[in-house]
CSV table of C-alpha atoms in Angstrom, one decimal:
chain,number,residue,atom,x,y,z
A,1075,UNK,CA,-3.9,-0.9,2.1
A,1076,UNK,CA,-2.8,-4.1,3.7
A,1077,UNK,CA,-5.3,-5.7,2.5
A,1078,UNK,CA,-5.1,-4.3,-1.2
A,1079,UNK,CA,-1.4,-4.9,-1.3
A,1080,UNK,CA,-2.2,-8.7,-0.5
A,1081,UNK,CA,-5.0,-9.2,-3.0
A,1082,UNK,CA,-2.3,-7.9,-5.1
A,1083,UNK,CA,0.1,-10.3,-4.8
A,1084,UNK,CA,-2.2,-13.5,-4.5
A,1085,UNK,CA,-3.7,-11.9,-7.5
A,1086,UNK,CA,0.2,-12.1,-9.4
A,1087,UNK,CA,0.7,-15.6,-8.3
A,1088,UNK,CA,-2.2,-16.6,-10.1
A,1089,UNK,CA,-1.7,-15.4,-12.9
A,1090,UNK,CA,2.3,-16.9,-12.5
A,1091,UNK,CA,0.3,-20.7,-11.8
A,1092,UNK,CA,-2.2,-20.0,-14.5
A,1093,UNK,CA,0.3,-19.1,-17.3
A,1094,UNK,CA,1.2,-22.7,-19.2
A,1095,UNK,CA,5.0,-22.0,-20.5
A,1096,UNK,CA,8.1,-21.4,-18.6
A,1097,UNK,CA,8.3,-18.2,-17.6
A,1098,UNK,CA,11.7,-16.5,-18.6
A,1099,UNK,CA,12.1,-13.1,-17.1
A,1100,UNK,CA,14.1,-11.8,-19.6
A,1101,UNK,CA,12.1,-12.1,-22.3
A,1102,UNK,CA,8.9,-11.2,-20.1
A,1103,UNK,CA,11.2,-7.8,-19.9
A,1104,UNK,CA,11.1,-7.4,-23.5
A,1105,UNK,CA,7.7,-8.0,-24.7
A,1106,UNK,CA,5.7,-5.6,-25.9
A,1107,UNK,CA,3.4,-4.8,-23.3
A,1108,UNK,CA,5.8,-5.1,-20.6
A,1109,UNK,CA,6.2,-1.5,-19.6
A,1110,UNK,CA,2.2,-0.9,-20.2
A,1111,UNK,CA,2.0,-3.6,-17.6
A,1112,UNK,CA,4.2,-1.2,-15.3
A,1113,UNK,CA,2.2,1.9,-15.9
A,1114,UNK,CA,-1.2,0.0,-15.5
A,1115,UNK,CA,0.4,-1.2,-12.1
A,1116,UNK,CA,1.2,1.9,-10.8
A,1117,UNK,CA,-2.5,3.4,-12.2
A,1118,UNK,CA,-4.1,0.3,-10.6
A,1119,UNK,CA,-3.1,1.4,-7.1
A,1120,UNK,CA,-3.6,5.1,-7.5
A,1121,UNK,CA,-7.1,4.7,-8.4
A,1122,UNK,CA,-7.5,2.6,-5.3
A,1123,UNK,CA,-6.4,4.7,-2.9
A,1124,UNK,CA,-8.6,8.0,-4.9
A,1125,UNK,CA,-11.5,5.8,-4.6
A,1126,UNK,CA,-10.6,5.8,-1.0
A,1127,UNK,CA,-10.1,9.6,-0.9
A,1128,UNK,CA,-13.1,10.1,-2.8
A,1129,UNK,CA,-15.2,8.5,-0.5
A,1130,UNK,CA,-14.0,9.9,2.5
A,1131,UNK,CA,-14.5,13.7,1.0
A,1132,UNK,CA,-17.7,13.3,-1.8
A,1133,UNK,CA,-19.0,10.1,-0.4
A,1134,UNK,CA,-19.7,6.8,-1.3
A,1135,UNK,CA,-22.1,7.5,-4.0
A,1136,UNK,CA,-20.3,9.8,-5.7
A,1137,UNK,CA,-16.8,7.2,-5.7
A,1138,UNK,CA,-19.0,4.6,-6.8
A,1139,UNK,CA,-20.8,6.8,-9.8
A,1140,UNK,CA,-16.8,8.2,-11.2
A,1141,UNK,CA,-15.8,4.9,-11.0
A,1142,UNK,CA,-18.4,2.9,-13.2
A,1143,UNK,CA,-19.4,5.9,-15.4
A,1144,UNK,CA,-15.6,5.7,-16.6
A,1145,UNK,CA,-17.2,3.3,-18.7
A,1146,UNK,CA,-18.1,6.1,-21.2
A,1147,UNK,CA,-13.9,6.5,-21.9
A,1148,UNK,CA,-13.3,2.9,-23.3
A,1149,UNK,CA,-16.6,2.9,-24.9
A,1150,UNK,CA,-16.2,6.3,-27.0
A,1151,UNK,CA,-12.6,5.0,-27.9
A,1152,UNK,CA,-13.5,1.6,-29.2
A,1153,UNK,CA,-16.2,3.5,-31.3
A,1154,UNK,CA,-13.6,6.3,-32.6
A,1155,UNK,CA,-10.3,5.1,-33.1
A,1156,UNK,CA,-11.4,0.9,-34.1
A,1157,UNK,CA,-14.2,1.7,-35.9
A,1158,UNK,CA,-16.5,-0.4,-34.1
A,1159,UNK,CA,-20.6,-0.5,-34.8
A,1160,UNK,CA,-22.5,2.0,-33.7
A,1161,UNK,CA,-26.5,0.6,-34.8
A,1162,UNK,CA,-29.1,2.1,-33.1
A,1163,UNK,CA,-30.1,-0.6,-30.7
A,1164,UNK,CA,-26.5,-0.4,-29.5
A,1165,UNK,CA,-26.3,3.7,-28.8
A,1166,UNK,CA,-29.7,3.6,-27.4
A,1167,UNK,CA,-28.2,0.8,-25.1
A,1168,UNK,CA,-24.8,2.5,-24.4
A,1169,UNK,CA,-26.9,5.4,-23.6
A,1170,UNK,CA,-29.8,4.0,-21.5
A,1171,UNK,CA,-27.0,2.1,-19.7
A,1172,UNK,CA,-25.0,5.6,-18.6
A,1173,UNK,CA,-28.6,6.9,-17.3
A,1174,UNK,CA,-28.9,3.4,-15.6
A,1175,UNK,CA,-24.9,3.8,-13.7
A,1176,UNK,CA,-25.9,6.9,-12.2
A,1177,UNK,CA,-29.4,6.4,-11.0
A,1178,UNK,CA,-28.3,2.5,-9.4
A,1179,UNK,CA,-25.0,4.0,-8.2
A,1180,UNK,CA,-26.6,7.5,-6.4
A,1181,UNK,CA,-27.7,5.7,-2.8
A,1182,UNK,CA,-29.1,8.1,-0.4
A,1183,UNK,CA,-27.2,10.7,1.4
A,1184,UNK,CA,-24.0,9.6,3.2
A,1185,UNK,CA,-24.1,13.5,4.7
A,1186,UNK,CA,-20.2,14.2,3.1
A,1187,UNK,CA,-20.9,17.5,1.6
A,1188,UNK,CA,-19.8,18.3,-1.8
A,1189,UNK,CA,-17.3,20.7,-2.2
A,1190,UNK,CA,-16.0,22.1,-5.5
A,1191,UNK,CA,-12.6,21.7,-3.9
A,1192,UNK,CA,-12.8,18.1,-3.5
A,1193,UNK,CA,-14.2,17.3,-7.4
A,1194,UNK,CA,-10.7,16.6,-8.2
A,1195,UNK,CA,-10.8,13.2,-6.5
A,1196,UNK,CA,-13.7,11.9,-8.2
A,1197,UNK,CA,-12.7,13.8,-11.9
A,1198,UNK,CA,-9.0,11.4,-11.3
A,1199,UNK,CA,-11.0,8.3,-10.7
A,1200,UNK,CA,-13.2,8.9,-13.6
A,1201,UNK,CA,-10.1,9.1,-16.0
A,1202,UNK,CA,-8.1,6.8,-14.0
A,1203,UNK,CA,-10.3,3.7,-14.1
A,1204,UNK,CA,-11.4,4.9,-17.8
A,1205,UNK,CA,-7.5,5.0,-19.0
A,1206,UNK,CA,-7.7,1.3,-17.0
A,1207,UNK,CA,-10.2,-0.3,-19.5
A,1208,UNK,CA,-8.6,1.5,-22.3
A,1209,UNK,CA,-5.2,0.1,-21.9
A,1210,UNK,CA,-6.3,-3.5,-21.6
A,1211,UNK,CA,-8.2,-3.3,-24.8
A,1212,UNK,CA,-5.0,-1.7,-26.8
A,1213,UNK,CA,-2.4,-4.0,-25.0
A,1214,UNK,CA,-4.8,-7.3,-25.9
A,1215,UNK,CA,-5.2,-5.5,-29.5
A,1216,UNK,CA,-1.6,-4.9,-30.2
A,1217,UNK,CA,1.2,-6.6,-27.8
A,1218,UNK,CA,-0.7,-9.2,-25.9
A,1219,UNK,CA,-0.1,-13.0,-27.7
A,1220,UNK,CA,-2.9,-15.2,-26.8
A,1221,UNK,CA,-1.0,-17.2,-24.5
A,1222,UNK,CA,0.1,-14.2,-22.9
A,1223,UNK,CA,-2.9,-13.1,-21.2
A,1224,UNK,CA,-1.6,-15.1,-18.0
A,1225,UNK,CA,1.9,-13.3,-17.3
A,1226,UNK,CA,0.5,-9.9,-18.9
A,1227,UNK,CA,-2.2,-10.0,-15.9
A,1228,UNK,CA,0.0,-11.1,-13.4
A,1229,UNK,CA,2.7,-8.5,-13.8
A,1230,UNK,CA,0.1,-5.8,-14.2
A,1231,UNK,CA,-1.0,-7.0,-10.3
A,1232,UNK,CA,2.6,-7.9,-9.5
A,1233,UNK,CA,3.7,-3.9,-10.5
A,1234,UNK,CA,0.8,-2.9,-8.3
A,1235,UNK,CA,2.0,-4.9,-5.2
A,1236,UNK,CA,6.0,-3.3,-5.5
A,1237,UNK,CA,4.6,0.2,-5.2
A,1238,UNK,CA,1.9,-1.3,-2.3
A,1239,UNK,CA,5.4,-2.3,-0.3
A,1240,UNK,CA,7.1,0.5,-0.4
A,1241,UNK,CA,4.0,2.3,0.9
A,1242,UNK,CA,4.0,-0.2,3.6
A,1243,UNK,CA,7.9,0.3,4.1
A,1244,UNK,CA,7.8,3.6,4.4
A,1245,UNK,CA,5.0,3.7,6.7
A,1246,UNK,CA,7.1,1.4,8.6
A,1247,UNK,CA,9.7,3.3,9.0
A,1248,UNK,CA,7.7,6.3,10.4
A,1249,UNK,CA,6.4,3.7,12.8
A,1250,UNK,CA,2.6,3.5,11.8
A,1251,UNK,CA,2.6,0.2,9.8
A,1252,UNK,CA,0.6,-1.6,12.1
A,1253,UNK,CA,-0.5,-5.4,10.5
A,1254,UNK,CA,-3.5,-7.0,11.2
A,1255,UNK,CA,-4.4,-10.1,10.5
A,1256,UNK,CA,-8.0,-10.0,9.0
A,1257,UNK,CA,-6.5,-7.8,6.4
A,1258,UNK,CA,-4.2,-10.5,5.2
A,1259,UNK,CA,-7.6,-12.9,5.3
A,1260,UNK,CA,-9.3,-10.2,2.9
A,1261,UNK,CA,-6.7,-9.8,0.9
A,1262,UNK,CA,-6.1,-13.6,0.4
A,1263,UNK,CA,-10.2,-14.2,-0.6
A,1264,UNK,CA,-9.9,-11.3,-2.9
A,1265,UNK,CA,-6.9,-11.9,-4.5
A,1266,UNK,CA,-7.8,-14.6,-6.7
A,1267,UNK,CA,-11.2,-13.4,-8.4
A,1268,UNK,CA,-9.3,-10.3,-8.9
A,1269,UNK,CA,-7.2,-11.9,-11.2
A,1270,UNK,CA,-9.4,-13.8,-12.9
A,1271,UNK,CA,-11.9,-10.5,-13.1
A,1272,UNK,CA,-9.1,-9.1,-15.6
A,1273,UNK,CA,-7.9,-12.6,-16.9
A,1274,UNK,CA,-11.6,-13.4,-18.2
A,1275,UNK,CA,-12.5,-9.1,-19.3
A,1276,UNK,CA,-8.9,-9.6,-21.9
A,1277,UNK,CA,-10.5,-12.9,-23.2
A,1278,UNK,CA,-14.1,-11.3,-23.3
A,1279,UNK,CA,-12.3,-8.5,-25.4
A,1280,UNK,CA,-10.9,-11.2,-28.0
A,1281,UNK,CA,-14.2,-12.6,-28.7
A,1282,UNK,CA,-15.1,-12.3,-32.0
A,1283,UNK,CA,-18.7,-11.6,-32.6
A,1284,UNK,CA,-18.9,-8.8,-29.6
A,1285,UNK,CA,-17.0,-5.3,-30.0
A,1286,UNK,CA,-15.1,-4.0,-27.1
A,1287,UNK,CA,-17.6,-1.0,-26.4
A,1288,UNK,CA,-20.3,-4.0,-25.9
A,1289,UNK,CA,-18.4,-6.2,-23.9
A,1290,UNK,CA,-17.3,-2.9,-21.6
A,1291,UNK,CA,-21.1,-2.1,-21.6
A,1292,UNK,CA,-22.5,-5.7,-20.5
A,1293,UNK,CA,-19.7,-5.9,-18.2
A,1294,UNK,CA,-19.9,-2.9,-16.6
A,1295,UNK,CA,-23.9,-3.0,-16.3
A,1296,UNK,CA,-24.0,-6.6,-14.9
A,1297,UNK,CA,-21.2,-5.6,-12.2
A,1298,UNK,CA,-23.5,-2.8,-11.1
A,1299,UNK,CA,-26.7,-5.3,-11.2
A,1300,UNK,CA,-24.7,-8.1,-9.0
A,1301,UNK,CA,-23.3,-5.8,-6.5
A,1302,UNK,CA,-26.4,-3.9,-5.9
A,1303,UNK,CA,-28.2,-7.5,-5.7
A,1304,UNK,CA,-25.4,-8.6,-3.2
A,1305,UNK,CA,-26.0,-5.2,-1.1
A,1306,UNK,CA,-29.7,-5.8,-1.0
A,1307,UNK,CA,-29.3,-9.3,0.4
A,1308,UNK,CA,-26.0,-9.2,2.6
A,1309,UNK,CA,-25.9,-5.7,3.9
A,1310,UNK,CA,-29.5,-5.0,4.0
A,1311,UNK,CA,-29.4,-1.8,1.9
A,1312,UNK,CA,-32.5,0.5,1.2
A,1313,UNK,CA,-32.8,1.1,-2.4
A,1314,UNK,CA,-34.9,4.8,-3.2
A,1315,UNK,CA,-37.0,4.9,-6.7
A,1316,UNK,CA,-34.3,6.4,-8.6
A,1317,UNK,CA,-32.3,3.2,-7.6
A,1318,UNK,CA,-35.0,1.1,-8.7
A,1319,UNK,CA,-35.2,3.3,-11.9
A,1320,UNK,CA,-31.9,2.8,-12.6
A,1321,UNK,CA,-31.8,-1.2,-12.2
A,1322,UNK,CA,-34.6,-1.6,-14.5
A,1323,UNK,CA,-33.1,0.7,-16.8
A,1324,UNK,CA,-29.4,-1.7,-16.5
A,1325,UNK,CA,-31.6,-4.4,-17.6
A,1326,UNK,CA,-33.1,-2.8,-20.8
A,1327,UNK,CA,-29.6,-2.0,-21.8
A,1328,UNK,CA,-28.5,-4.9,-21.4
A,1329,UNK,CA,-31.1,-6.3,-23.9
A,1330,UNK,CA,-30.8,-3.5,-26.3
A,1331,UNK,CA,-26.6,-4.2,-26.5
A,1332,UNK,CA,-26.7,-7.5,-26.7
A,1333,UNK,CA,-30.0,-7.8,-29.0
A,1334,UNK,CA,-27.6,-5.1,-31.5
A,1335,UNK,CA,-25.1,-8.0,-31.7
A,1336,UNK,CA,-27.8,-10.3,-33.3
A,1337,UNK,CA,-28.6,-7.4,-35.7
């Protein structure tokens, strides 16, 4: 949490450095997309600490498939409500790329039984981080200016750090806040390419030739590609054939999506 809350906040002053006009609070307060900005703060935080909950009751595998199959919300809405292409190179892509999420995300048994109890956790994260990727493509559709995209970031972060430090009051209060300092570290590294993770995803969504549902796609497919890549080489993870399956499988849909753009 610590370290969350700090990633936060260097994540908010980077957006505040980044942003190239003044910055009057008052009119920040009426813009369009200022109370999205609160909501998306709040929903930020809350899927962090499910992703947490989720892990600790389903396991890691099952946190890590709710949280990247959400991909299937923004995609379906781009498709429905702004009319976005839907060629067959592109479905086949949206759909081999799913398959692909679940097979690269579902590592071998953690030995956290699943309980039918405990689904909750992992059904919130799903609609959590899907109603995430959502919002930013309605706010940069609708309220966010194009020299906005700085401040709108920021106070989306800056939101999520106010409710992190009344968590942290609180559990000061009931005396078990204890602060250590590698957490401040952590959030400090992380901070800043969490910013510009959302910063770069809102300009991604304002490129012209590529529809939201195919920039969520790519996005989304390449994360999981990287960060299994990373695991494979820095932690020394085993990968089973259905993990394999699945990373060839991110790789053909990543063709077919971007190939449908040519098309």
């Amino acid at each position: 949490m610590q370290a969350i809350i700090v990633n936060y906040v260097v994540a908010c002053v980077s957006g505040i450095i980044a942003y190239s006009e003044p910055i009057d609070m008052v009119a920040v307060t009426k813009e369009g997309w200022f109370y999205g900005a609160m909501v998306l703060g709040v929903i930020f935080i809350s899927v962090f600490n499910l992703m947490a909950i989720t892990t600790q009751k389903n396991g890691l595998s099952v946190a890590a498939v709710a949280t990247k199959m959400s991909v299937a919300i923004p995609i379906i809405f781009g498709i429905i409500v702004y009319h976005e292409s839907t060629g067959i190179l592109k479905i086949s892509g949206i759909i081999i790329a799913l398959v692909a999420v679940y097979l690269t995300s579902m590592k071998t048994s953690t030995g956290v039984p699943l309980k039918l109890s405990n689904l909750i956790f992992p059904l919130l994260v799903f609609v959590g981080s899907g109603i995430i990727d959502t919002s930013l493509k309605y706010f940069e559709t609708y309220h966010v200016a194009k020299n906005d995209v700085a401040i709108f970031s920021a106070s989306i972060f800056g939101f999520a750090a106010i409710i992190g430090f009344f968590v942290l009051i609180y559990k000061a209060i009931t005396g078990t806040l204890k602060v250590d300092f590698k957490n401040i570290v952590a959030g400090i590294v992380l901070g800043i390419p969490n910013y510009f993770s959302i910063y770069l995803l809102i300009k991604a969504l304002r490129y012209d030739n590529m529809d939201s549902s195919t920039v969520f796609t790519i996005n989304n497919v390449a994360v999981l590609l990287v960060s299994t890549l990373a695991g494979i080489l820095l932690f020394k993870e085993k990968l089973v054939l259905k993990n394999w399956i699945g990373i060839i499988l991110a790789v053909i849909s990543i063709v077919l999506v971007t190939f449908s753009i040519e098309a």
